[in-house]
Short mmCIF file of C-alpha atoms in Angstrom, two decimals:
data_model
loop_
_atom_site.label_atom_id
_atom_site.label_comp_id
_atom_site.label_asym_id
_atom_site.label_seq_id
_atom_site.Cartn_x
_atom_site.Cartn_y
_atom_site.Cartn_z
CA UNK A 17 46.20 10.79 1.65
CA UNK A 18 46.85 9.80 -1.88
CA UNK A 19 45.35 9.84 -5.32
CA UNK A 20 45.79 7.62 -8.40
CA UNK A 21 46.89 9.17 -11.67
CA UNK A 22 46.66 6.75 -14.63
CA UNK A 23 47.09 3.87 -12.20
CA UNK A 24 50.10 5.44 -10.47
CA UNK A 25 49.88 6.30 -6.78
CA UNK A 26 50.62 9.95 -6.11
CA UNK A 27 50.55 12.07 -2.91
CA UNK A 28 47.40 14.11 -2.43
CA UNK A 29 48.01 17.82 -2.02
CA UNK A 30 45.31 19.96 -0.41
CA UNK A 31 43.58 22.62 -2.59
CA UNK A 32 45.55 21.47 -5.67
CA UNK A 33 43.86 22.13 -9.01
CA UNK A 34 43.97 19.89 -11.99
CA UNK A 35 46.29 22.29 -13.74
CA UNK A 36 48.72 22.19 -10.81
CA UNK A 37 48.50 18.41 -10.53
CA UNK A 38 49.31 17.93 -14.23
CA UNK A 39 52.34 20.12 -13.82
CA UNK A 40 53.43 18.29 -10.66
CA UNK A 41 53.24 14.81 -12.31
CA UNK A 42 54.99 16.24 -15.38
CA UNK A 43 52.17 15.75 -17.82
CA UNK A 44 53.37 18.43 -20.11
CA UNK A 45 51.27 17.66 -23.13
CA UNK A 46 49.11 20.62 -23.87
CA UNK A 47 46.06 18.67 -24.93
CA UNK A 48 44.58 16.18 -22.54
CA UNK A 49 41.25 14.70 -21.66
CA UNK A 50 40.88 14.40 -17.87
CA UNK A 51 38.43 12.37 -15.87
CA UNK A 52 38.22 12.48 -12.10
CA UNK A 53 36.37 9.51 -10.65
CA UNK A 54 34.92 8.85 -14.13
CA UNK A 55 33.59 12.38 -14.52
CA UNK A 56 34.94 14.41 -17.48
CA UNK A 57 36.35 17.76 -16.50
CA UNK A 58 36.15 20.36 -19.24
CA UNK A 59 39.44 21.96 -20.08
CA UNK A 60 38.24 25.36 -19.18
CA UNK A 61 37.81 24.23 -15.60
CA UNK A 62 41.35 22.77 -15.15
CA UNK A 63 42.48 25.79 -13.14
CA UNK A 64 39.61 25.91 -10.79
CA UNK A 65 38.63 22.29 -10.17
CA UNK A 66 40.35 20.96 -7.03
CA UNK A 67 41.47 17.36 -6.93
CA UNK A 68 39.75 15.52 -4.05
CA UNK A 69 41.64 13.12 -1.76
CA UNK A 70 41.41 9.39 -2.76
CA UNK A 71 40.28 10.23 -6.24
CA UNK A 72 41.11 8.25 -9.33
CA UNK A 73 42.26 10.43 -12.22
CA UNK A 74 42.63 9.44 -15.85
CA UNK A 75 44.65 11.63 -18.20
CA UNK A 76 44.75 10.92 -21.94
CA UNK A 77 46.91 13.08 -24.12
CA UNK A 78 45.89 13.75 -27.68
CA UNK A 79 48.38 14.33 -30.47
CA UNK A 80 47.73 15.44 -34.01
CA UNK A 81 47.36 12.94 -36.86
CA UNK A 82 44.43 11.44 -38.53
CA UNK B 22 31.58 -20.48 -40.35
CA UNK B 23 28.70 -20.63 -37.84
CA UNK B 24 25.79 -19.56 -40.09
CA UNK B 25 23.44 -18.91 -37.21
CA UNK B 26 25.89 -16.56 -35.55
CA UNK B 27 26.64 -14.86 -38.83
CA UNK B 28 22.98 -14.23 -39.65
CA UNK B 29 22.33 -12.75 -36.19
CA UNK B 30 25.30 -10.49 -36.56
CA UNK B 31 24.29 -9.35 -40.00
CA UNK B 32 20.84 -8.24 -38.78
CA UNK B 33 22.34 -6.40 -35.83
CA UNK B 34 24.89 -4.52 -37.93
CA UNK B 35 22.30 -3.66 -40.63
CA UNK B 36 20.16 -2.00 -37.93
CA UNK B 37 23.18 -0.17 -36.48
CA UNK B 38 24.48 3.32 -37.16
CA UNK B 39 27.96 4.82 -36.84
CA UNK B 40 28.92 8.52 -37.13
CA UNK B 41 32.44 9.47 -38.29
CA UNK B 42 33.89 12.85 -37.54
CA UNK B 43 36.55 13.52 -40.24
CA UNK B 44 36.81 11.47 -43.36
CA UNK B 45 40.59 11.74 -43.84
CA UNK B 46 43.19 9.02 -43.14
CA UNK B 47 41.37 7.45 -40.20
CA UNK B 48 37.79 8.24 -41.22
CA UNK B 49 37.91 7.15 -44.85
CA UNK B 50 39.52 3.77 -44.03
CA UNK B 51 37.20 3.26 -41.05
CA UNK B 52 34.14 4.08 -43.18
CA UNK B 53 35.06 1.51 -45.82
CA UNK B 54 35.65 -1.21 -43.18
CA UNK B 55 32.31 -0.47 -41.57
CA UNK B 56 30.55 -0.46 -44.93
CA UNK B 57 32.08 -3.82 -45.84
CA UNK B 58 31.13 -5.15 -42.41
CA UNK B 59 27.50 -4.27 -43.17
CA UNK B 60 26.65 -1.31 -40.91
CA UNK B 61 23.30 -0.09 -42.16
CA UNK B 62 23.73 3.65 -41.71
CA UNK B 63 26.81 5.82 -41.76
CA UNK B 64 26.89 9.52 -40.89
CA UNK B 65 29.92 11.23 -42.43
CA UNK B 66 31.16 14.71 -41.44
CA UNK B 67 34.07 16.54 -43.17
CA UNK B 68 34.72 20.01 -44.66
CA UNK B 69 37.60 19.14 -46.96
CA UNK B 70 38.15 18.20 -50.52
CA UNK B 71 40.27 15.26 -51.85
CA UNK B 72 43.83 16.37 -52.52
CA UNK B 73 46.52 14.45 -54.35
CA UNK B 74 48.56 14.34 -51.18
CA UNK B 75 45.80 12.37 -49.48
CA UNK B 76 46.14 9.44 -51.78
CA UNK B 77 49.09 7.85 -49.94
CA UNK B 78 46.77 6.83 -47.10
CA UNK B 79 43.20 7.94 -47.57
CA UNK B 80 40.60 5.81 -49.33
CA UNK B 81 40.13 7.94 -52.39
CA UNK B 82 41.24 7.70 -56.02
CA UNK B 83 43.03 9.88 -58.59
CA UNK B 84 39.83 10.75 -60.37
CA UNK B 85 38.27 12.02 -57.16
CA UNK B 86 40.73 14.87 -56.63
CA UNK B 87 38.92 18.10 -56.00
CA UNK B 88 35.72 16.44 -54.91
CA UNK B 89 34.24 16.95 -51.50
CA UNK B 90 35.49 14.08 -49.32
CA UNK B 91 31.99 13.31 -47.99
CA UNK B 92 30.70 12.97 -51.55
CA UNK B 93 33.59 10.98 -52.77
CA UNK B 94 33.23 8.66 -49.79
CA UNK B 95 29.49 8.30 -50.34
CA UNK B 96 30.22 7.16 -53.83
CA UNK B 97 33.00 4.68 -52.76
CA UNK B 98 30.53 3.17 -50.23
CA UNK B 99 27.79 3.07 -52.87
CA UNK B 100 30.15 1.04 -55.12
CA UNK B 101 30.61 -1.51 -52.33
CA UNK B 102 26.91 -1.68 -51.15
CA UNK B 103 24.30 0.69 -52.52
CA UNK B 104 21.91 -0.32 -49.77
CA UNK B 105 23.88 1.33 -47.04
CA UNK B 106 22.29 4.61 -45.98
CA UNK B 107 24.93 7.31 -46.04
CA UNK B 108 24.32 10.78 -44.71
CA UNK B 109 27.09 13.08 -45.85
CA UNK B 110 27.56 16.47 -44.16
CA UNK B 111 30.00 18.88 -45.71
CA UNK B 112 30.76 21.07 -42.70
CA UNK B 113 33.43 22.13 -40.33
CA UNK B 114 32.72 21.13 -36.78
CA UNK B 115 32.44 24.21 -34.64
CA UNK B 116 32.83 24.40 -30.88
CA UNK B 117 29.48 24.18 -29.05
CA UNK B 118 27.69 22.32 -31.86
CA UNK B 119 30.23 19.55 -32.69
CA UNK B 120 27.93 16.88 -31.25
CA UNK B 121 24.83 17.84 -33.27
CA UNK B 122 25.27 15.47 -36.23
CA UNK B 123 25.92 12.53 -33.88
CA UNK B 124 22.82 12.74 -31.69
CA UNK B 125 20.92 9.78 -33.14
CA UNK B 126 23.64 7.26 -34.07
CA UNK B 127 24.85 4.28 -32.07
CA UNK B 128 28.60 4.90 -31.96
CA UNK B 129 30.72 7.92 -32.72
CA UNK B 130 34.15 7.59 -34.25
CA UNK B 131 36.57 10.50 -33.80
CA UNK B 132 38.81 10.58 -36.87
CA UNK B 133 39.95 14.22 -36.82
CA UNK B 134 43.45 15.48 -37.39
CA UNK B 135 44.37 18.41 -35.17
CA UNK B 136 45.02 17.50 -31.51
CA UNK B 137 43.13 20.60 -30.27
CA UNK B 138 40.04 19.71 -32.31
CA UNK B 139 40.23 16.05 -31.33
CA UNK B 140 40.33 17.04 -27.62
CA UNK B 141 37.44 19.48 -27.96
CA UNK B 142 35.39 16.97 -29.90
CA UNK B 143 35.89 14.14 -27.37
CA UNK B 144 35.11 16.56 -24.53
CA UNK B 145 31.88 17.74 -26.25
CA UNK B 146 30.61 14.28 -26.93
CA UNK B 147 31.38 13.07 -23.36
CA UNK B 148 29.67 16.13 -21.84
CA UNK B 149 26.70 16.52 -24.16
CA UNK B 150 25.93 12.92 -25.13
CA UNK B 151 27.17 11.03 -22.03
CA UNK B 152 25.49 7.80 -22.96
CA UNK B 153 27.04 7.71 -26.43
CA UNK B 154 30.04 5.45 -26.90
CA UNK B 155 32.87 7.30 -28.63
CA UNK B 156 35.88 5.70 -30.22
CA UNK B 157 38.91 7.96 -30.65
CA UNK B 158 42.52 7.73 -31.67
CA UNK B 159 45.79 9.25 -30.75
CA UNK B 160 49.19 8.34 -32.12
CA UNK B 161 48.71 7.34 -35.78
CA UNK B 162 52.00 8.67 -37.09
CA UNK B 163 55.09 6.79 -38.15
CA UNK B 164 55.47 3.13 -39.09
CA UNK B 165 56.04 -0.18 -37.29
CA UNK B 166 55.38 -0.45 -33.59
CA UNK B 167 51.93 -2.06 -34.16
CA UNK B 168 52.14 -3.71 -30.73
CA UNK B 169 52.44 -0.38 -28.93
CA UNK B 170 48.82 0.36 -29.83
CA UNK B 171 46.38 -0.45 -27.09
CA UNK B 172 42.70 0.12 -26.43
CA UNK B 173 42.20 2.21 -23.41
CA UNK B 174 38.70 2.41 -22.05
CA UNK B 175 37.43 5.19 -19.85
CA UNK B 176 33.67 4.72 -19.36
CA UNK B 177 32.15 5.43 -22.79
CA UNK B 178 35.42 6.64 -24.28
CA UNK B 179 37.34 3.96 -26.07
CA UNK B 180 40.83 5.22 -27.09
CA UNK B 181 43.04 3.60 -29.71
CA UNK B 182 46.20 4.79 -28.23
CA UNK B 183 49.95 4.76 -28.64
CA UNK B 184 51.36 6.89 -25.86
CA UNK B 185 54.84 6.91 -27.43
CA UNK B 186 53.87 8.28 -30.85
CA UNK B 187 54.63 11.88 -31.70
CA UNK B 188 52.56 14.49 -33.47
CA UNK B 189 51.98 14.37 -37.21
CA UNK B 190 53.61 17.82 -37.39
CA UNK B 191 56.95 16.10 -36.49
CA UNK B 192 56.44 12.73 -38.14
CA UNK B 193 55.26 10.99 -41.30
CA UNK B 194 51.81 9.59 -41.95
CA UNK B 195 51.86 6.27 -43.81
CA UNK B 196 49.06 4.02 -45.00
CA UNK B 197 49.86 0.88 -43.08
CA UNK B 198 49.76 2.44 -39.69
CA UNK B 199 46.98 4.93 -40.41
CA UNK B 200 44.88 2.01 -41.79
CA UNK B 201 45.74 -0.18 -38.87
CA UNK B 202 44.43 2.35 -36.43
CA UNK B 203 41.44 3.24 -38.65
CA UNK B 204 40.49 -0.39 -38.73
CA UNK B 205 41.18 -0.67 -34.98
CA UNK B 206 38.63 2.13 -34.50
CA UNK B 207 36.11 0.35 -36.78
CA UNK B 208 36.68 -2.98 -35.05
CA UNK B 209 35.96 -1.30 -31.69
CA UNK B 210 32.81 0.22 -33.03
CA UNK B 211 31.66 -3.28 -34.15
CA UNK B 212 32.52 -4.69 -30.75
CA UNK B 213 30.52 -2.00 -29.04
CA UNK B 214 27.50 -2.70 -31.28
CA UNK B 215 27.67 -6.50 -31.00
CA UNK B 216 29.11 -6.99 -27.58
CA UNK B 217 32.29 -8.98 -26.91
CA UNK B 218 32.87 -11.90 -29.30
CA UNK B 219 32.88 -14.87 -26.99
#
């Protein structure tokens, strides 16, 4: 019952949304690109997509500058 | 130099195309690197004009102040190699249609400034053009710390990434590091087009 967030093993929590997961693992950056098992999750769906057990999650935070 | 290898590479690059979203610090320097490398077609998108404050890091010149960046860059590329096809679009990328100018190019380079626009752009490309490789950057500010920059690959998204850098709103932007990451992006685009250099 665990998931992997940016290579780090984290407990899986039933019915947890992406938004809740990001908060739990203290990813406080407001702007992130999230992939679950290689699928991109649009930001607008962060509060309704539930994180499945055993999933691999990649979070990349974007900061200004270019 | 291995002439055979070089000739093969030249042909491949000449037939390749790269689209660059934003022709500021990252995009102007990446465009020049790609032009010099011999990419045959470049698609440039930007809405801005050259400002005197851009000259500390962006590939423009004093006599180009006030010109549209896409036009100034087209001219700078022409001065390096007039045979390169440059498509210049003076427009602001709008949510929902950000991916339109990049439909028929080989690699997209994200070279935008605002974090929110960067995020939206990457998301739009990944969702609407899932087969398209996109090179993006986060963490260009400051100076030094070259070895904190890494390439992070997630499927077709290639990030030039410094997870410790802070936002440009709170830090300085300086030519060496901006150019380093711009060229890192260009180098990744070349690697995607040619395959790994073995």
